Amino acid sequence: MKTTRRDFAIMGAGSLLSGLTVPSLLASTEAIPVANKVPVSAGPWYRRVKRTGQTNFNERDPQNANVEQWADYWASTKVQALALSVSGPVAFYPTRIPYFHRSSFLGERDLFGDCVKAAKARGMRIYGRMSPDIQWMDPKLIAEHPLWFRHNQDGSLQSSAPDIAFTCQFGGHFSEQQPAIIRELNANYDIDGLYMNGWPTMQVCYCDNCRKIGDPHSAEYKAALMASAGDLINLYKSVVMEKSPHNFYSCNLGGGLKESGLDQWKLTREALWYTADNQSRASVIAPVWQDAQQVKFALALMGDRPVAAVSASYARAGAISWRNVTDTSVEPECRMAQTAAAGGVVWYHWLGLEQGFQEDRRWQNPGRDFLAWHAKHDKHFHNVRSLARIAIVVAPKSMTVYEAPTKEDKTDSIEGMYSVLVEARIPFDFLHEEDLTVEHMQRYAALILPNVALLSNAQCKALEAYADGGGSLLATFETSLYDETGTPRDDFALGELFGIKKVGSRQRSEPKSAESMTSVHLQSVKKRNALTAGFEDTEWIAGPVWSIPLAPVADPVMTTIHPYPVYPPEAVYTRQPPSDSPSIVAREKGRARLVYLAGDMDASYWRLDNVDLGRQLTNAIRWVLRDEPGTEVVGQGLMEVCAWETESGFAIHLLNYNGPNAFRGRMRTPVPLGAQTVRVVVPRDVRIKTATLLAAEMPVKFQQQGRTVRLTVPAVKLYEVVALEV
């Protein structure tokens, strides 16, 4: 990320509602809305797990694996559970299942069973790790069950490695072979659950079964995949729980905002556990906060059910992996810290027993150090509710069905808002579009709708009721201009609420002459108030790339400026006065504050890094929050702040994102930050007894006046947690 953005950060310091109204949302610091309290779980063991580990086996591992050494290491990390390789294409135990290929190096050994016993002897839970998406290509199997495999159009098998091929979800490998393996494990081993890697996925297959369904790229085929995946997930969960009602099943839902083709909302309604298996940054230019983001997104799906995020200890950059070489940057530790801060289960991962304990052992100490530290302070990571007063509405339909005006990533609007909130150090959550209900919306003083283009009439009515009850809204660009199917509306469904009317189609700012060079349009400052703070010495600021023409409004804050050439210098001047088309409309309705930004300010900010747009977004966010974020951390540096009520009190997590190369592939090493002043408004009348810095391992002085607690953190290295006990 460019210096300008960091400089800006430093400067900036269910069912839908039906006939119900949202209880009044008071914006005073004496009644900060927060999530409903979740009772301490007394149910299945996995509801209390905060640390897990994994060492994937390779086929050669049974030959030389030192099980006691493996178990001693993981015991030293204080993890509570371990993912242990059962299968993909290879069995690491003496299976009796036909066509389940035993490791060629297994001999008389039972590597899986030996590891289960060693882990159990050290007090750790074990859940099996399977990969139903791949299968050993036994010639007899191919002849007997050809429909177990995915086929290309020419009839050839889709192969991932020598002797290994991808399996088809519509074949017996999924419906018969996998349940048989699970039942064999249940019968012979003391396992506590099961995780399926590499599935579900939007496969493309041309086997005979799939040809009957249709084109694998069609909507009908994808719908059949989703329906089949849901049925299989329920089947696997029921088989896993035949051993114990407290055992859990989890499949691999990947994680993150990017389009996968899967309807994660449907797949997670009855899920026991969410595994976000985005093990490192998805690309070299992915944001440093990607892991915290995927945990927040998963929590928006799962609520209070466990969300685990896998952090790879091996080196990886986008699609390129050095899978048996340790990543010696602080990126793995940074990702584990983000998982913990965002409220997830930390999952540390390595590949290969021999490689990890003989050939490259550098991954061991970082994992042990972080996980053991986390275990020492375990009570402060059991969250009861978020203290965030604002949430970004995440709308997968607006990232999939919506026909955007540009080929650039549809998640850029969310990334822009995420970036601004991190830079402003404002704690925030994600709220899923399917959760626009009284119960969920009333937790927040304000909601952000970053180009949530697709909204049903019922969702719009729910948002209107939320505003009637005092909830504030910030929306951008084409929000509510399409119904839930993607059909365009003639005008904004939320137009009356925001006081806006569309008078033209979306447009890109550019000169009328084809010979002229393109310019980004500008905004004219018409009214000086909190929404224009920081623009005192200018009459205009930068504008977004795309915008919606609006009908004039009374007393506008800003209006658009007609574009003009940017070259040659002699031609760089306005030809017309500023338009009367507002670029920002702000109004108050009762206790609600409502802001609509006519352009894609959020996406343009993320793509182009213009400081004016970032400041404009920050001003709007602070205004709808009445400049009361609930938790405030003031100091130098780029920092993500997460705030929770915990079982023992409260915890404020400070994630330091400053470091060489932090915004290009790897956080190599953190640049320590100086003193940070913290102010927290707790949501209820309690007295804080102690304040502790968990990373620094030291108490800290604090002052409390009413519900407001103030203290100073002397320094932050990579990650600090301020634990307030009551």
XYZ file of C-alpha atoms in Angstrom:
726
model
C 0.000 0.000 0.000
C 1.237 3.428 -0.867
C 2.568 5.873 1.699
C -0.302 8.235 1.018
C -2.805 5.790 2.451
C -0.718 5.217 5.538
C -0.238 8.956 5.926
C -3.971 9.318 5.690
C -4.417 6.705 8.405
C -2.127 8.683 10.692
C -4.016 11.896 9.961
C -7.400 10.301 10.373
C -6.060 9.534 13.807
C -33.035 -15.884 9.286
C -36.295 -14.473 8.220
C -36.703 -10.879 7.214
C -38.541 -8.221 9.135
C -42.299 -8.413 8.742
C -44.413 -5.793 10.412
C -41.936 -5.272 13.232
C -40.004 -2.166 14.249
C -36.473 -1.939 15.501
C -36.105 -0.815 19.113
C -34.711 2.696 19.365
C -30.947 2.798 18.968
C -29.533 5.405 21.297
C -26.253 6.858 20.113
C -25.066 8.110 23.471
C -22.079 6.457 25.075
C -24.354 5.318 27.895
C -26.220 2.889 25.645
C -23.893 1.536 23.019
C -25.631 -1.260 21.110
C -23.678 -4.496 20.995
C -24.389 -8.082 20.041
C -26.649 -10.165 22.249
C -24.783 -12.050 24.904
C -23.941 -15.646 24.031
C -23.981 -18.045 27.005
C -20.888 -20.038 27.826
C -21.146 -23.333 25.985
C -21.676 -26.415 28.092
C -22.158 -28.608 25.043
C -19.755 -30.277 22.618
C -16.029 -30.045 23.307
C -15.258 -28.224 20.059
C -17.259 -25.168 21.142
C -14.438 -24.382 23.600
C -11.458 -25.049 21.330
C -9.285 -22.056 20.418
C -6.086 -23.735 19.124
C -5.606 -26.593 16.690
C -2.676 -27.990 14.709
C -2.119 -30.113 11.639
C 0.718 -32.079 10.072
C -0.324 -33.544 6.745
C 1.180 -36.950 5.966
C 2.747 -37.791 2.637
C 2.825 -41.363 1.345
C 6.433 -41.949 2.422
C 5.919 -40.795 6.031
C 5.033 -44.262 7.449
C 8.558 -45.383 6.590
C 10.451 -43.031 8.931
C 7.892 -41.094 10.987
C 8.786 -40.569 14.642
C 5.351 -40.476 16.263
C 6.574 -39.620 19.766
C 8.568 -36.670 18.454
C 5.524 -35.471 16.516
C 3.239 -35.761 19.544
C 5.744 -34.094 21.881
C 5.978 -31.091 19.601
C 2.263 -30.543 19.365
C 1.853 -31.064 23.094
C 4.432 -28.323 23.650
C 2.327 -25.893 21.618
C -0.641 -26.413 23.960
C -3.051 -27.015 21.076
C -6.298 -28.602 22.145
C -6.918 -30.653 19.016
C -5.092 -31.971 15.969
C -6.162 -32.672 12.395
C -4.690 -36.044 11.440
C -4.437 -37.435 7.906
C -6.845 -40.278 7.261
C -7.064 -40.138 3.530
C -7.174 -38.423 0.298
C -6.042 -40.987 -2.138
C -3.890 -42.766 0.476
C -4.773 -44.652 3.656
C -2.347 -44.364 6.572
C -3.893 -47.237 8.504
C -4.605 -50.895 7.552
C -7.992 -50.231 5.975
C -10.273 -53.023 4.801
C -12.246 -50.747 2.451
C -11.970 -51.900 -1.192
C -10.095 -49.476 -3.440
C -8.873 -47.370 -0.521
C -5.165 -47.448 -1.370
C -2.884 -48.194 1.588
C 0.361 -46.230 1.608
C 3.009 -48.175 -0.300
C 5.296 -47.581 2.696
C 2.825 -48.579 5.421
C 3.836 -52.225 5.745
C 2.514 -53.627 9.017
C 2.347 -50.199 10.591
C -0.758 -48.224 11.609
C 0.554 -44.649 11.444
C -2.842 -43.075 11.964
C -3.626 -45.285 14.957
C -0.209 -44.722 16.531
C -0.651 -40.952 16.243
C -4.150 -41.106 17.727
C -2.837 -42.979 20.768
C 0.151 -40.659 21.217
C -1.991 -37.522 20.995
C -4.636 -38.888 23.346
C -1.956 -39.823 25.862
C -0.965 -36.142 25.918
C -4.513 -34.877 26.349
C -5.190 -33.709 22.801
C -8.326 -34.313 20.752
C -8.024 -35.838 17.272
C -10.179 -35.173 14.235
C -9.564 -36.984 10.978
C -8.608 -35.118 7.807
C -10.009 -36.540 4.550
C -9.951 -35.393 0.920
C -12.950 -36.813 -0.920
C -12.037 -34.831 -4.043
C -9.154 -37.154 -5.043
C -8.738 -40.929 -5.460
C -5.966 -43.396 -6.305
C -6.295 -44.545 -9.938
C -6.380 -48.312 -9.557
C -6.967 -49.796 -13.050
C -9.512 -52.247 -11.647
C -11.352 -49.393 -9.921
C -11.443 -47.321 -13.098
C -12.901 -50.291 -14.971
C -15.452 -51.101 -12.266
C -16.418 -47.561 -11.203
C -15.558 -45.132 -14.017
C -18.156 -42.635 -12.740
C -16.217 -42.129 -9.528
C -13.892 -39.862 -11.486
C -14.127 -36.476 -13.151
C -13.713 -36.595 -16.912
C -12.623 -34.045 -19.478
C -14.641 -33.487 -22.653
C -12.435 -35.966 -24.496
C -13.200 -38.656 -21.887
C -9.816 -38.537 -20.140
C -9.573 -38.394 -16.357
C -8.749 -35.144 -14.586
C -5.509 -35.884 -12.739
C -3.716 -33.893 -10.059
C -0.568 -36.052 -9.673
C 0.817 -39.408 -10.875
C -1.671 -42.201 -10.051
C -4.144 -39.732 -8.525
C -7.292 -38.303 -10.127
C -10.103 -35.957 -9.145
C -13.429 -37.497 -8.165
C -16.915 -36.568 -9.330
C -19.370 -35.443 -6.688
C -22.222 -37.253 -8.440
C -20.532 -40.676 -8.266
C -20.423 -43.432 -5.694
C -17.047 -42.268 -4.387
C -18.912 -39.548 -2.492
C -22.145 -41.326 -1.639
C -20.744 -44.774 -0.790
C -16.961 -44.825 -0.366
C -16.642 -41.849 1.959
C -19.349 -42.964 4.434
C -17.721 -46.418 4.500
C -14.356 -44.894 5.437
C -15.933 -42.750 8.162
C -17.697 -45.737 9.678
C -14.453 -47.727 9.653
C -12.728 -44.900 11.516
C -15.568 -44.657 14.019
C -15.357 -48.377 14.698
C -11.587 -48.637 15.125
C -10.288 -45.320 16.480
C -10.970 -42.853 19.262
C -11.568 -39.855 17.011
C -13.473 -36.722 17.970
C -14.571 -35.463 14.595
C -13.838 -35.187 10.915
C -12.710 -32.482 8.521
C -13.002 -32.830 4.726
C -10.384 -30.948 2.749
C -10.757 -29.816 -0.867
C -14.552 -30.025 -0.972
C -17.163 -28.799 -1.794
C -16.116 -27.132 -5.021
C -17.688 -26.027 -8.294
C -16.354 -28.950 -10.297
C -16.428 -29.160 -14.092
C -16.985 -32.736 -15.224
C -18.098 -34.481 -18.415
C -18.665 -38.012 -17.117
C -21.859 -39.778 -18.177
C -23.654 -38.760 -14.989
C -22.764 -35.107 -15.469
C -23.661 -35.095 -19.160
C -27.186 -36.116 -18.155
C -27.386 -33.085 -15.837
C -26.177 -30.650 -18.485
C -23.415 -28.225 -19.341
C -21.098 -28.063 -16.277
C -20.925 -24.283 -16.695
C -24.706 -23.853 -16.677
C -26.861 -22.546 -13.867
C -28.757 -25.862 -13.805
C -25.559 -27.847 -13.261
C -24.376 -25.501 -10.509
C -27.762 -25.764 -8.796
C -27.511 -29.559 -8.940
C -24.013 -29.392 -7.428
C -25.257 -27.214 -4.579
C -28.208 -29.493 -3.861
C -26.003 -32.582 -3.945
C -23.385 -30.931 -1.704
C -26.036 -30.077 0.865
C -27.318 -33.655 0.903
C -23.797 -35.091 1.206
C -22.849 -32.725 4.021
C -25.893 -33.849 5.991
C -25.044 -37.490 5.262
C -21.426 -37.127 6.417
C -22.429 -35.199 9.527
C -24.919 -37.883 10.526
C -22.365 -40.674 9.976
C -19.665 -38.837 11.944
C -22.068 -38.313 14.841
C -23.019 -41.987 14.954
C -19.978 -42.397 17.194
C -20.874 -39.519 19.523
C -23.330 -36.594 19.407
C -20.403 -34.402 20.511
C -18.228 -35.261 17.528
C -18.113 -32.659 14.797
C -18.031 -32.642 11.015
C -16.618 -29.826 8.889
C -16.074 -29.439 5.171
C -13.773 -26.931 3.490
C -15.520 -23.693 2.609
C -12.299 -21.889 1.743
C -12.920 -18.501 3.268
C -12.860 -14.906 2.125
C -15.094 -12.670 0.070
C -14.101 -13.766 -3.431
C -16.677 -15.524 -5.578
C -16.428 -19.316 -5.373
C -19.771 -20.240 -6.890
C -20.872 -21.817 -3.606
C -23.856 -20.492 -1.679
C -22.106 -20.501 1.662
C -25.194 -19.229 3.441
C -27.155 -22.348 2.510
C -24.264 -24.692 3.241
C -23.682 -23.295 6.735
C -27.199 -23.158 8.169
C -26.683 -26.395 10.110
C -22.880 -26.408 10.120
C -21.146 -27.323 13.376
C -17.783 -25.768 12.521
C -16.445 -23.566 9.703
C -13.001 -24.232 8.254
C -11.525 -21.278 6.357
C -8.692 -22.926 4.475
C -7.194 -19.872 2.820
C -3.788 -20.697 4.297
C -1.913 -17.628 3.097
C -2.566 -14.533 1.054
C -4.469 -15.399 -2.082
C -2.179 -13.230 -4.197
C 1.011 -11.245 -3.817
C -0.955 -7.996 -3.782
C -3.678 -9.191 -1.399
C -4.239 -6.942 1.643
C -2.263 -7.636 4.797
C -5.506 -8.069 6.770
C -6.847 -10.897 4.589
C -7.007 -13.441 7.417
C -8.910 -11.143 9.804
C -11.269 -10.370 6.950
C -12.026 -14.009 6.183
C -12.708 -14.744 9.868
C -15.123 -11.809 10.077
C -16.889 -13.004 6.936
C -17.138 -16.556 8.293
C -18.540 -15.284 11.602
C -21.203 -13.395 9.645
C -22.244 -16.813 8.347
C -21.820 -18.822 11.548
C -22.750 -16.487 14.389
C -21.493 -17.989 17.666
C -20.489 -21.337 16.092
C -16.737 -22.018 15.773
C -14.763 -20.558 12.885
C -11.246 -21.890 12.318
C -8.750 -20.240 9.966
C -5.799 -22.285 8.716
C -2.399 -20.562 8.720
C 0.317 -22.175 6.636
C 3.824 -22.325 8.073
C 5.330 -23.161 4.700
C 6.242 -20.617 2.031
C 3.585 -19.650 -0.462
C 2.905 -16.709 -2.751
C -0.450 -16.801 -4.475
C -0.534 -19.852 -6.721
C 3.134 -20.696 -6.108
C 4.053 -22.893 -3.131
C 7.326 -24.032 -1.639
C 5.465 -26.605 0.402
C 8.367 -28.133 2.288
C 10.198 -24.891 3.035
C 9.381 -22.765 6.082
C 8.070 -19.246 5.665
C 10.537 -17.421 7.923
C 8.785 -14.045 7.677
C 6.343 -13.066 10.423
C 3.421 -13.655 8.044
C 2.314 -16.931 9.711
C 2.402 -15.295 13.143
C 0.596 -12.241 11.759
C -2.149 -14.470 10.368
C -2.531 -16.371 13.629
C -2.781 -13.041 15.457
C -5.464 -11.857 13.048
C -7.432 -15.067 13.575
C -7.301 -14.654 17.342
C -8.158 -10.952 17.216
C -11.126 -11.429 14.886
C -12.578 -14.188 17.084
C -11.503 -17.353 15.284
C -9.873 -20.663 16.162
C -6.130 -20.594 15.405
C -5.108 -23.529 13.174
C -1.367 -23.946 12.488
C -0.361 -26.145 9.562
C 2.678 -28.007 8.192
C 3.128 -30.713 5.538
C 5.031 -33.934 6.059
C 6.304 -35.688 9.175
C 9.822 -36.378 7.929
C 10.203 -33.013 6.193
C 8.911 -31.121 9.212
C 10.950 -32.906 11.850
C 14.146 -33.675 9.950
C 14.653 -31.636 6.804
C 13.285 -28.190 7.790
C 12.444 -27.576 11.424
C 12.278 -23.758 11.306
C 8.469 -23.761 11.399
C 8.349 -25.260 14.877
C 9.441 -22.427 17.166
C 7.134 -19.699 15.766
C 4.137 -21.983 16.103
C 5.106 -23.121 19.577
C 5.763 -19.565 20.765
C 2.470 -18.115 19.570
C 0.221 -21.029 20.464
C 1.713 -21.554 23.932
C 1.375 -17.816 24.621
C -2.222 -17.950 23.434
C -2.908 -20.933 25.715
C -1.425 -19.113 28.699
C -4.038 -16.383 28.235
C -6.821 -18.651 27.036
C -9.582 -17.074 29.148
C -9.229 -13.765 27.326
C -9.993 -15.343 23.934
C -13.415 -16.713 24.839
C -15.606 -13.965 23.442
C -19.146 -13.259 24.549
C -20.044 -10.472 22.125
C -18.501 -7.930 19.799
C -18.215 -4.327 20.973
C -18.297 -3.004 17.402
C -20.919 -0.304 16.850
C -20.838 -0.531 13.068
C -21.016 -3.366 10.531
C -20.403 -3.727 6.808
C -23.257 -5.536 5.086
C -21.707 -8.294 2.951
C -23.927 -9.227 0.030
C -22.762 -12.230 -2.013
C -25.587 -11.702 -4.518
C -24.222 -8.253 -5.279
C -20.841 -9.865 -5.895
C -22.145 -12.639 -8.158
C -25.468 -11.899 -9.870
C -24.866 -8.147 -10.192
C -23.640 -6.946 -13.599
C -21.027 -4.386 -12.625
C -19.966 -1.584 -14.981
C -16.340 -2.687 -14.856
C -14.442 -5.959 -15.083
C -12.539 -5.171 -11.908
C -13.243 -7.154 -8.758
C -16.749 -6.673 -7.377
C -15.424 -6.940 -3.835
C -13.427 -3.716 -4.260
C -16.245 -1.683 -2.695
C -16.017 -3.812 0.461
C -12.207 -3.674 0.400
C -12.384 0.121 0.233
C -14.659 0.327 3.258
C -12.573 -2.274 5.105
C -9.438 -0.259 4.411
C -10.957 3.001 5.631
C -12.219 1.427 8.857
C -8.801 -0.102 9.551
C -7.099 3.210 8.838
C -9.526 5.022 11.140
C -9.021 2.270 13.764
C -12.773 1.765 14.133
C -13.796 -1.749 15.270
C -16.368 -3.281 12.938
C -18.104 -6.528 12.042
C -19.572 -8.023 8.894
C -23.340 -8.552 8.710
C -24.619 -10.987 6.074
C -27.368 -9.812 3.718
C -29.530 -12.737 4.867
C -29.372 -11.405 8.439
C -31.067 -8.037 7.865
C -33.390 -8.787 10.763
C -34.341 -6.934 13.917
C -32.272 -9.288 16.053
C -29.083 -8.751 14.096
C -29.352 -5.140 12.923
C -30.211 -3.706 16.320
C -26.780 -4.754 17.588
C -25.259 -1.837 15.692
C -25.621 1.924 15.768
C -24.850 2.083 12.042
C -24.630 -0.144 8.966
C -22.573 0.355 5.800
C -23.989 -0.743 2.436
C -20.994 -0.726 0.031
C -22.679 -0.902 -3.384
C -25.190 -3.478 -2.177
C -26.855 -3.281 -5.562
C -29.240 -6.211 -5.116
C -31.833 -5.868 -2.357
C -35.284 -7.416 -2.151
C -38.320 -5.331 -1.237
C -38.425 -7.100 2.128
C -34.778 -6.257 2.816
C -35.399 -2.621 1.933
C -38.368 -2.501 4.294
C -36.187 -4.001 7.026
C -33.559 -1.302 6.485
C -36.231 1.399 6.548
C -37.570 0.027 9.840
C -34.015 -0.047 11.194
C -33.659 3.650 10.370
C -37.081 4.406 11.851
C -35.810 2.863 15.072
C -32.746 5.141 15.121
C -30.203 3.079 13.178
C -27.918 5.020 10.818
C -27.022 3.983 7.272
C -24.238 4.748 4.811
C -24.772 3.541 1.227
C -22.842 3.947 -2.001
C -23.329 3.888 -5.776
C -26.011 1.433 -7.022
C -27.289 0.251 -3.644
C -30.957 -0.887 -4.015
C -31.129 -0.201 -7.791
C -31.761 -3.928 -8.473
C -34.038 -6.504 -6.932
C -32.735 -9.781 -5.499
C -32.708 -11.431 -8.944
C -30.571 -8.700 -10.499
C -33.470 -7.074 -12.368
C -32.913 -3.294 -12.587
C -35.364 -0.967 -10.872
C -36.437 2.350 -12.360
C -35.227 4.133 -9.240
C -33.676 3.460 -5.837
C -35.815 1.238 -3.632
C -34.278 3.158 -0.721
C -34.648 6.493 -2.507
C -37.306 7.912 -0.206
C -35.293 6.933 2.855
C -32.115 8.633 1.641
C -33.930 11.501 -0.084
C -32.495 10.727 -3.524
C -33.855 10.274 -7.046
C -32.025 8.858 -10.048
C -32.144 10.980 -13.238
C -29.839 8.946 -15.446
C -27.916 5.725 -15.859
C -24.580 5.018 -14.212
C -21.797 6.866 -15.950
C -18.038 6.919 -16.067
C -16.435 10.316 -15.742
C -14.768 11.190 -19.016
C -14.663 14.051 -21.500
C -17.218 14.097 -24.270
C -14.632 14.303 -27.043
C -13.165 10.982 -28.126
C -9.907 12.726 -28.883
C -9.541 14.122 -25.349
C -7.645 12.350 -22.610
C -9.792 10.817 -19.887
C -10.077 12.646 -16.587
C -11.429 11.583 -13.216
C -14.234 13.937 -12.288
C -14.202 16.208 -9.281
C -16.587 17.198 -6.516
C -17.422 20.774 -5.601
C -17.645 21.588 -1.888
C -20.930 23.427 -1.350
C -21.427 23.230 2.408
C -18.914 23.230 5.250
C -19.702 20.714 7.971
C -18.385 17.503 9.543
C -18.704 15.705 6.212
C -16.201 18.105 4.614
C -13.707 18.178 7.500
C -10.141 18.350 6.229
C -11.133 20.129 3.019
C -11.040 23.655 4.435
C -8.434 24.977 1.984
C -10.071 23.737 -1.205
C -13.252 24.308 -3.181
C -13.091 20.926 -4.857
C -11.848 17.426 -4.179
C -11.264 14.268 -6.195
C -14.270 12.253 -7.294
C -14.984 8.589 -8.027
C -14.724 6.893 -11.412
C -18.363 5.761 -11.703
C -21.439 7.568 -10.398
C -25.239 7.817 -10.605
C -26.728 11.155 -11.755
C -29.085 12.446 -9.071
C -31.840 15.035 -9.052
C -30.849 18.264 -7.258
C -31.438 18.452 -3.506
C -31.793 21.428 -1.206
C -28.601 22.659 0.423
C -26.234 19.974 -0.994
C -22.953 19.124 0.728
C -21.106 18.436 -2.531
C -22.015 18.288 -6.209
C -20.229 16.871 -9.224
C -17.973 18.900 -11.503
C -18.178 18.235 -15.204
C -15.081 16.420 -16.486
C -12.506 18.144 -18.640
C -9.221 17.246 -20.355
C -6.052 16.542 -18.412
C -3.702 17.211 -21.307
C -2.204 19.407 -22.637
C -1.736 21.770 -19.701
C -3.259 24.605 -21.681
C -6.561 22.699 -21.822
C -6.749 21.768 -18.143
C -9.563 23.996 -16.884
C -13.297 23.758 -16.245
C -15.621 24.602 -19.104
C -18.805 24.755 -17.027
C -19.807 25.730 -13.489
C -20.209 22.865 -10.996
C -23.345 20.853 -11.650
C -26.341 20.710 -9.337
C -26.146 16.901 -9.232
C -25.201 15.943 -5.661
C -22.310 13.560 -5.110
C -23.223 13.120 -1.460
C -26.630 13.390 0.205
C -26.844 13.478 3.993
C -29.903 13.863 6.167
C -31.160 13.120 9.644
C -34.401 11.303 10.267
C -35.224 11.193 13.939
C -32.199 9.621 15.633
C -30.970 8.118 12.368
C -28.247 9.648 10.249
C -28.387 8.726 6.572
C -25.642 9.237 3.994
C -25.694 8.247 0.339
C -22.604 8.596 -1.869
C -23.576 8.767 -5.542
C -20.312 7.309 -6.793
C -18.190 4.239 -6.260
C -16.039 6.161 -3.784
C -15.237 2.972 -1.875
C -14.161 0.917 -4.895
C -12.316 3.885 -6.438
C -10.450 4.437 -3.186
C -9.347 0.816 -3.046
C -8.306 0.713 -6.697
C -6.706 4.154 -6.964
C -5.672 5.108 -3.412
C -6.850 8.721 -3.579
C -6.580 10.376 -0.174
C -9.542 12.716 -0.773
C -11.865 9.757 -1.302
C -10.518 8.056 1.812
C -11.106 11.169 3.896
C -14.601 11.579 2.467
C -15.478 7.979 3.407
C -13.993 8.385 6.884
C -15.938 11.601 7.464
C -19.156 9.857 6.447
C -18.488 6.891 8.733
C -17.669 9.100 11.704
C -20.769 11.209 11.077
C -23.195 8.271 11.030
C -21.492 7.004 14.212
C -21.816 10.476 15.781
C -18.037 10.268 16.180
C -18.423 7.631 18.903
C -16.856 4.330 17.804
C -17.081 2.927 21.346
C -13.419 1.885 21.285
C -10.791 4.431 20.285
C -7.050 3.888 19.908
C -4.946 6.966 19.140
C -1.322 6.813 18.038
C 0.991 6.417 15.067
C 0.786 3.604 12.533
C -1.665 1.484 10.579
C -3.573 -0.735 13.005
C -6.672 -2.906 12.963
C -8.622 -2.787 16.213
C -10.998 -5.542 17.363
C -12.969 -5.209 20.587
C -14.803 -7.923 22.506
C -16.606 -8.577 25.728
C -15.085 -11.811 27.037
C -15.991 -14.299 29.722
C -13.513 -12.595 32.053
C -14.217 -8.988 31.079
C -13.169 -7.218 27.892
C -10.334 -7.501 25.377
C -9.058 -4.903 22.910
C -6.890 -6.420 20.169
C -4.310 -4.235 18.427
C -2.928 -5.603 15.135
C 0.163 -3.766 13.871
C 0.207 -3.761 10.057
C 3.391 -1.726 9.680
C 6.398 -3.526 8.227
C 8.603 -3.854 5.161
C 6.649 -5.416 2.305
C 3.495 -5.624 4.432
C 1.330 -4.858 1.418
C 3.022 -7.117 -1.086
C 2.854 -10.787 -0.254
C 4.460 -11.044 3.160
C 4.686 -9.244 6.456
C 8.444 -9.740 6.732
C 9.026 -8.201 10.145
C 6.940 -5.679 12.086
C 8.006 -2.095 12.658
C 7.234 -1.556 16.367
C 4.806 1.231 17.173
C 5.114 3.707 20.009
C 2.601 4.658 22.684
C -1.095 4.130 21.938
C -3.844 5.802 23.946
C -6.870 3.567 24.431
C -10.394 4.634 25.385
C -13.108 1.994 25.789
C -16.764 2.543 26.604
C -17.942 -0.724 28.133
C -21.572 -1.695 27.423
C -22.709 -2.185 30.998
C -22.102 -0.914 34.538
C -19.111 -2.923 35.761
C -15.940 -2.035 37.611
C -12.674 -3.014 35.964
C -10.372 -4.684 38.497
C -7.205 -5.167 36.462
C -5.786 -4.226 33.058
C -3.062 -6.391 31.509
C -1.055 -6.283 28.292
C -0.940 -9.916 27.229
C 1.903 -9.715 24.697
C 4.046 -7.510 26.907
C 3.117 -9.723 29.890
C 2.643 -6.735 32.192
C -0.080 -4.885 34.064
C -0.993 -1.398 32.912
C -2.449 1.524 34.842
C -5.934 2.652 33.881
C -8.605 5.152 34.859
C -12.327 4.453 34.871
C -15.066 7.048 34.932
C -18.497 5.539 34.662
C -18.395 3.198 31.695
C -15.349 4.851 30.138
C -11.936 3.247 30.672
C -8.705 4.987 29.623
C -5.137 3.691 29.514
C -1.914 3.924 27.524
C -0.170 1.020 25.816
C 3.539 1.969 25.819
C 4.396 0.042 22.615
C 3.013 -2.491 20.143
C 5.233 -4.949 18.304
C 3.213 -7.234 16.029
C 0.179 -7.808 18.233
C -1.035 -6.648 21.608
C -4.134 -7.497 23.610
C -5.440 -5.220 26.336
C -7.279 -7.501 28.769
C -9.683 -5.825 31.186
C -10.917 -8.112 33.951
C -14.050 -7.486 35.992
